[in-house]
């Protein structure tokens, strides 16, 4: 008869009965090659440093009396300790280089290494925003070339390159609209936001000082055109619409919506976060859009989120372009690209700008990466990007709609993302439980509980960079977890079981997060961690 090993599990016992599913139960917490990683404070010692340097002799301080009087309190680590700490932490994380990121409405695509190689070329990597303009002519050419691509792809009149992310770009567009209305003495107070728009849209409008009103969606998940028309009037400054929307559907009435808004003197802002579904296929300018931000870190593959910074240029219609922010680039009569700022705005006829969005010209590294992506794909390649992204999303939708409820499946083909709900799950199983179970299958969960128009929403955007084989593997994993959710598998309530960390009490973590390290209080008479050398 086999004896139990250190964890208490006997060989031959089914894995589902193995108590290690609830987490490591050895003294150290280690599991195979996944080591339990302590904090830096628990590794190093505040009284030592990782590098020993002799005290400088006879060196006068230049701190003007601002010398630090107390120890800084940071632990010192040797190089191996520091390298191993961060390498072990990285193994507990998930990234696009490890596998598929199914986050809906986030377009987490592969970042081609060619982009990184070009961005690291000395002339680009070393450029500084305070350099004299005559020393960065090449950088200005890159910005201008990228701007021309964005204008051509969207059918717009101008573009503001300086906004640094999607929400920053949204604010830029709304400020352009406000400046245009003020220029004609039109004090409008309301911005309409459809239910199927991005969640940042109402926040941006409110931040800019507007009252926000919702426009309902139809049963098929698109904007209710008649409800929109009924609300339009002289107090409506703009409509903020997402197209394709967050239900994964193209707004077929987009041109009619724009015409109706323009007829009452308002403007149309389009959230461009989902542009990846229509790039090279549809030009928003042809649909009557006045302003739209473009996430370079989504559609054009520059690093996303923690790999950022992002970049959110805003394309503008002819009516809004004069009000765009400074600085911007323009090719002068001398054939060179110039940076237009406050001191030379009169020279280029840009006197109605609402101001600046940021101190300098924007994210140069993101510009370089995005332009590299565009040039490597070409116009035909960018069109194929959209076609393949839509094909992949519909493949996911139709491969799972027999086991997961697809509320807008009957509305026709989806665009960039597939939307499912929790309808049909066992009574005590939630979308969160399914997502935690998916972690055990080796995948980062999809976007959950968004959009709000669908109960228990699960939003999946495969992008164009995933192969059919990769999608088949993901579909099989999600199908397995979905079947368990429908059957009421109780183990989903405690998932994930195989991740480096167990499930948190999410309410407690949100309301009482522990964000700072405090040295544990040792029992009376026992040395503290630092007194023990941090070990």
mmCIF file of N, CA, C and O in Angstrom, residues 191-241:
data_model
loop_
_atom_site.group_PDB
_atom_site.id
_atom_site.type_symbol
_atom_site.label_atom_id
_atom_site.label_comp_id
_atom_site.label_asym_id
_atom_site.label_seq_id
_atom_site.Cartn_x
_atom_site.Cartn_y
_atom_site.Cartn_z
ATOM 1 N N UNK A 191 -25.270 65.783 -23.452
ATOM 2 C CA UNK A 191 -24.629 64.801 -24.334
ATOM 3 C C UNK A 191 -25.394 63.491 -24.205
ATOM 4 O O UNK A 191 -25.636 63.014 -23.092
ATOM 5 N N UNK A 192 -25.793 62.941 -25.336
ATOM 6 C CA UNK A 192 -26.531 61.671 -25.349
ATOM 7 C C UNK A 192 -25.558 60.515 -25.522
ATOM 8 O O UNK A 192 -24.670 60.568 -26.385
ATOM 9 N N UNK A 193 -25.740 59.473 -24.714
ATOM 10 C CA UNK A 193 -24.848 58.312 -24.763
ATOM 11 C C UNK A 193 -25.696 57.047 -24.829
ATOM 12 O O UNK A 193 -26.432 56.743 -23.884
ATOM 13 N N UNK A 194 -25.629 56.288 -25.919
ATOM 14 C CA UNK A 194 -26.388 55.032 -26.012
ATOM 15 C C UNK A 194 -25.932 54.006 -24.972
ATOM 16 O O UNK A 194 -24.782 54.027 -24.510
ATOM 17 N N UNK A 195 -26.829 53.097 -24.618
ATOM 18 C CA UNK A 195 -26.517 52.047 -23.654
ATOM 19 C C UNK A 195 -25.366 51.155 -24.118
ATOM 20 O O UNK A 195 -24.649 50.575 -23.301
ATOM 21 N N UNK A 196 -25.199 51.024 -25.424
ATOM 22 C CA UNK A 196 -24.197 50.116 -25.968
ATOM 23 C C UNK A 196 -22.842 50.783 -26.162
ATOM 24 O O UNK A 196 -21.953 50.210 -26.786
ATOM 25 N N UNK A 197 -22.673 52.019 -25.642
ATOM 26 C CA UNK A 197 -21.402 52.723 -25.788
ATOM 27 C C UNK A 197 -20.419 52.268 -24.716
ATOM 28 O O UNK A 197 -20.775 51.592 -23.750
ATOM 29 N N UNK A 198 -19.166 52.676 -24.877
ATOM 30 C CA UNK A 198 -18.147 52.368 -23.884
ATOM 31 C C UNK A 198 -18.443 53.088 -22.569
ATOM 32 O O UNK A 198 -18.940 54.217 -22.569
ATOM 33 N N UNK A 199 -18.068 52.466 -21.462
ATOM 34 C CA UNK A 199 -18.360 53.034 -20.160
ATOM 35 C C UNK A 199 -17.671 54.351 -19.880
ATOM 36 O O UNK A 199 -18.125 55.144 -19.047
ATOM 37 N N UNK A 200 -16.543 54.620 -20.550
ATOM 38 C CA UNK A 200 -15.847 55.890 -20.331
ATOM 39 C C UNK A 200 -16.564 57.062 -20.980
ATOM 40 O O UNK A 200 -16.309 58.218 -20.620
ATOM 41 N N UNK A 201 -17.449 56.803 -21.942
ATOM 42 C CA UNK A 201 -18.106 57.906 -22.663
ATOM 43 C C UNK A 201 -18.902 58.827 -21.747
ATOM 44 O O UNK A 201 -18.703 60.050 -21.764
ATOM 45 N N UNK A 202 -19.820 58.307 -20.926
ATOM 46 C CA UNK A 202 -20.555 59.209 -20.029
ATOM 47 C C UNK A 202 -19.645 59.886 -19.019
ATOM 48 O O UNK A 202 -19.889 61.044 -18.642
ATOM 49 N N UNK A 203 -18.604 59.202 -18.562
ATOM 50 C CA UNK A 203 -17.674 59.806 -17.605
ATOM 51 C C UNK A 203 -16.958 60.995 -18.240
ATOM 52 O O UNK A 203 -16.776 62.043 -17.602
ATOM 53 N N UNK A 204 -16.548 60.842 -19.492
ATOM 54 C CA UNK A 204 -15.862 61.933 -20.186
ATOM 55 C C UNK A 204 -16.777 63.131 -20.358
ATOM 56 O O UNK A 204 -16.379 64.279 -20.120
ATOM 57 N N UNK A 205 -18.005 62.892 -20.793
ATOM 58 C CA UNK A 205 -18.951 63.991 -21.000
ATOM 59 C C UNK A 205 -19.226 64.723 -19.690
ATOM 60 O O UNK A 205 -19.269 65.961 -19.645
ATOM 61 N N UNK A 206 -19.395 63.977 -18.603
ATOM 62 C CA UNK A 206 -19.643 64.593 -17.302
ATOM 63 C C UNK A 206 -18.434 65.398 -16.837
ATOM 64 O O UNK A 206 -18.572 66.500 -16.292
ATOM 65 N N UNK A 207 -17.252 64.855 -17.070
ATOM 66 C CA UNK A 207 -16.023 65.550 -16.677
ATOM 67 C C UNK A 207 -15.888 66.883 -17.415
ATOM 68 O O UNK A 207 -15.362 67.855 -16.866
ATOM 69 N N UNK A 208 -16.357 66.923 -18.658
ATOM 70 C CA UNK A 208 -16.286 68.137 -19.462
ATOM 71 C C UNK A 208 -17.406 69.114 -19.128
ATOM 72 O O UNK A 208 -17.508 70.181 -19.751
ATOM 73 N N UNK A 209 -18.263 68.776 -18.174
ATOM 74 C CA UNK A 209 -19.297 69.696 -17.719
ATOM 75 C C UNK A 209 -20.660 69.510 -18.333
ATOM 76 O O UNK A 209 -21.538 70.370 -18.166
ATOM 77 N N UNK A 210 -20.887 68.408 -19.030
ATOM 78 C CA UNK A 210 -22.181 68.183 -19.683
ATOM 79 C C UNK A 210 -23.080 67.285 -18.841
ATOM 80 O O UNK A 210 -22.611 66.470 -18.047
ATOM 81 N N UNK A 211 -24.362 67.440 -19.031
ATOM 82 C CA UNK A 211 -25.337 66.510 -18.480
ATOM 83 C C UNK A 211 -25.432 65.320 -19.429
ATOM 84 O O UNK A 211 -25.416 65.489 -20.647
ATOM 85 N N UNK A 212 -25.518 64.132 -18.875
ATOM 86 C CA UNK A 212 -25.516 62.914 -19.683
ATOM 87 C C UNK A 212 -26.883 62.251 -19.624
ATOM 88 O O UNK A 212 -27.444 62.076 -18.543
ATOM 89 N N UNK A 213 -27.393 61.893 -20.779
ATOM 90 C CA UNK A 213 -28.655 61.163 -20.856
ATOM 91 C C UNK A 213 -28.464 59.909 -21.696
ATOM 92 O O UNK A 213 -27.760 59.925 -22.714
ATOM 93 N N UNK A 214 -29.101 58.833 -21.262
ATOM 94 C CA UNK A 214 -28.989 57.549 -21.954
ATOM 95 C C UNK A 214 -29.956 57.472 -23.125
ATOM 96 O O UNK A 214 -31.046 58.038 -23.105
ATOM 97 N N UNK A 215 -29.521 56.728 -24.136
ATOM 98 C CA UNK A 215 -30.401 56.368 -25.253
ATOM 99 C C UNK A 215 -30.510 54.851 -25.245
ATOM 100 O O UNK A 215 -29.489 54.151 -25.229
ATOM 101 N N UNK A 216 -31.722 54.296 -25.232
ATOM 102 C CA UNK A 216 -31.877 52.843 -25.110
ATOM 103 C C UNK A 216 -31.432 52.098 -26.373
ATOM 104 O O UNK A 216 -31.300 52.684 -27.449
ATOM 105 N N UNK A 217 -31.234 50.809 -26.183
ATOM 106 C CA UNK A 217 -30.898 49.926 -27.294
ATOM 107 C C UNK A 217 -32.136 49.152 -27.717
ATOM 108 O O UNK A 217 -33.083 48.978 -26.941
ATOM 109 N N UNK A 218 -32.130 48.684 -28.930
ATOM 110 C CA UNK A 218 -33.209 47.834 -29.413
ATOM 111 C C UNK A 218 -32.995 46.416 -28.900
ATOM 112 O O UNK A 218 -31.952 46.091 -28.321
ATOM 113 N N UNK A 219 -33.950 45.571 -29.153
ATOM 114 C CA UNK A 219 -33.845 44.182 -28.718
ATOM 115 C C UNK A 219 -32.693 43.458 -29.395
ATOM 116 O O UNK A 219 -32.185 42.459 -28.872
ATOM 117 N N UNK A 220 -32.257 43.960 -30.540
ATOM 118 C CA UNK A 220 -31.150 43.308 -31.246
ATOM 119 C C UNK A 220 -29.796 43.903 -30.872
ATOM 120 O O UNK A 220 -28.768 43.505 -31.423
ATOM 121 N N UNK A 221 -29.750 44.848 -29.911
ATOM 122 C CA UNK A 221 -28.489 45.339 -29.386
ATOM 123 C C UNK A 221 -27.920 46.561 -30.056
ATOM 124 O O UNK A 221 -26.750 46.908 -29.815
ATOM 125 N N UNK A 222 -28.725 47.247 -30.878
ATOM 126 C CA UNK A 222 -28.255 48.453 -31.549
ATOM 127 C C UNK A 222 -29.004 49.678 -31.034
ATOM 128 O O UNK A 222 -30.012 49.569 -30.338
ATOM 129 N N UNK A 223 -28.498 50.882 -31.375
ATOM 130 C CA UNK A 223 -29.117 52.119 -30.917
ATOM 131 C C UNK A 223 -30.547 52.219 -31.444
ATOM 132 O O UNK A 223 -30.806 51.951 -32.627
ATOM 133 N N UNK A 224 -31.453 52.612 -30.575
ATOM 134 C CA UNK A 224 -32.844 52.829 -30.970
ATOM 135 C C UNK A 224 -32.921 54.183 -31.679
ATOM 136 O O UNK A 224 -32.944 55.243 -31.036
ATOM 137 N N UNK A 225 -32.948 54.168 -32.996
ATOM 138 C CA UNK A 225 -32.896 55.394 -33.795
ATOM 139 C C UNK A 225 -34.082 56.302 -33.497
ATOM 140 O O UNK A 225 -33.925 57.526 -33.377
ATOM 141 N N UNK A 226 -35.253 55.734 -33.360
ATOM 142 C CA UNK A 226 -36.439 56.564 -33.127
ATOM 143 C C UNK A 226 -36.382 57.221 -31.752
ATOM 144 O O UNK A 226 -36.767 58.387 -31.594
ATOM 145 N N UNK A 227 -35.873 56.500 -30.754
ATOM 146 C CA UNK A 227 -35.724 57.086 -29.422
ATOM 147 C C UNK A 227 -34.700 58.220 -29.442
ATOM 148 O O UNK A 227 -34.875 59.250 -28.774
ATOM 149 N N UNK A 228 -33.655 58.042 -30.213
ATOM 150 C CA UNK A 228 -32.644 59.088 -30.349
ATOM 151 C C UNK A 228 -33.237 60.331 -31.000
ATOM 152 O O UNK A 228 -33.071 61.454 -30.500
ATOM 153 N N UNK A 229 -33.931 60.137 -32.096
ATOM 154 C CA UNK A 229 -34.528 61.279 -32.797
ATOM 155 C C UNK A 229 -35.523 62.024 -31.905
ATOM 156 O O UNK A 229 -35.596 63.254 -31.931
ATOM 157 N N UNK A 230 -36.263 61.271 -31.096
ATOM 158 C CA UNK A 230 -37.256 61.895 -30.228
ATOM 159 C C UNK A 230 -36.605 62.769 -29.162
ATOM 160 O O UNK A 230 -37.209 63.747 -28.695
ATOM 161 N N UNK A 231 -35.369 62.458 -28.780
ATOM 162 C CA UNK A 231 -34.697 63.235 -27.733
ATOM 163 C C UNK A 231 -33.892 64.411 -28.284
ATOM 164 O O UNK A 231 -33.562 65.359 -27.554
ATOM 165 N N UNK A 232 -33.544 64.397 -29.534
ATOM 166 C CA UNK A 232 -32.729 65.467 -30.100
ATOM 167 C C UNK A 232 -33.442 66.812 -30.006
ATOM 168 O O UNK A 232 -34.665 66.894 -30.116
ATOM 169 N N UNK A 233 -32.631 67.855 -29.797
ATOM 170 C CA UNK A 233 -33.190 69.202 -29.711
ATOM 171 C C UNK A 233 -32.078 70.214 -29.590
ATOM 172 O O UNK A 233 -30.880 69.882 -29.643
ATOM 173 N N UNK A 234 -32.413 71.483 -29.387
ATOM 174 C CA UNK A 234 -31.413 72.554 -29.351
ATOM 175 C C UNK A 234 -30.499 72.520 -28.136
ATOM 176 O O UNK A 234 -29.512 73.266 -28.098
ATOM 177 N N UNK A 235 -30.807 71.667 -27.144
ATOM 178 C CA UNK A 235 -29.935 71.574 -25.971
ATOM 179 C C UNK A 235 -28.900 70.458 -26.089
ATOM 180 O O UNK A 235 -28.032 70.319 -25.220
ATOM 181 N N UNK A 236 -28.949 69.662 -27.154
ATOM 182 C CA UNK A 236 -28.041 68.521 -27.320
ATOM 183 C C UNK A 236 -26.762 68.972 -28.018
ATOM 184 O O UNK A 236 -26.792 69.395 -29.183
ATOM 185 N N UNK A 237 -25.659 68.875 -27.308
ATOM 186 C CA UNK A 237 -24.375 69.264 -27.872
ATOM 187 C C UNK A 237 -23.800 68.164 -28.765
ATOM 188 O O UNK A 237 -23.201 68.442 -29.807
ATOM 189 N N UNK A 238 -23.976 66.910 -28.345
ATOM 190 C CA UNK A 238 -23.355 65.818 -29.092
ATOM 191 C C UNK A 238 -23.969 64.488 -28.711
ATOM 192 O O UNK A 238 -24.629 64.352 -27.672
ATOM 193 N N UNK A 239 -23.721 63.528 -29.554
ATOM 194 C CA UNK A 239 -23.990 62.122 -29.262
ATOM 195 C C UNK A 239 -22.652 61.412 -29.239
ATOM 196 O O UNK A 239 -21.832 61.588 -30.148
ATOM 197 N N UNK A 240 -22.387 60.641 -28.181
ATOM 198 C CA UNK A 240 -21.167 59.832 -28.107
ATOM 199 C C UNK A 240 -21.567 58.386 -28.375
ATOM 200 O O UNK A 240 -22.295 57.782 -27.592
ATOM 201 N N UNK A 241 -21.098 57.857 -29.457
ATOM 202 C CA UNK A 241 -21.527 56.530 -29.898
ATOM 203 C C UNK A 241 -20.302 55.653 -30.126
ATOM 204 O O UNK A 241 -19.232 56.144 -30.482
#
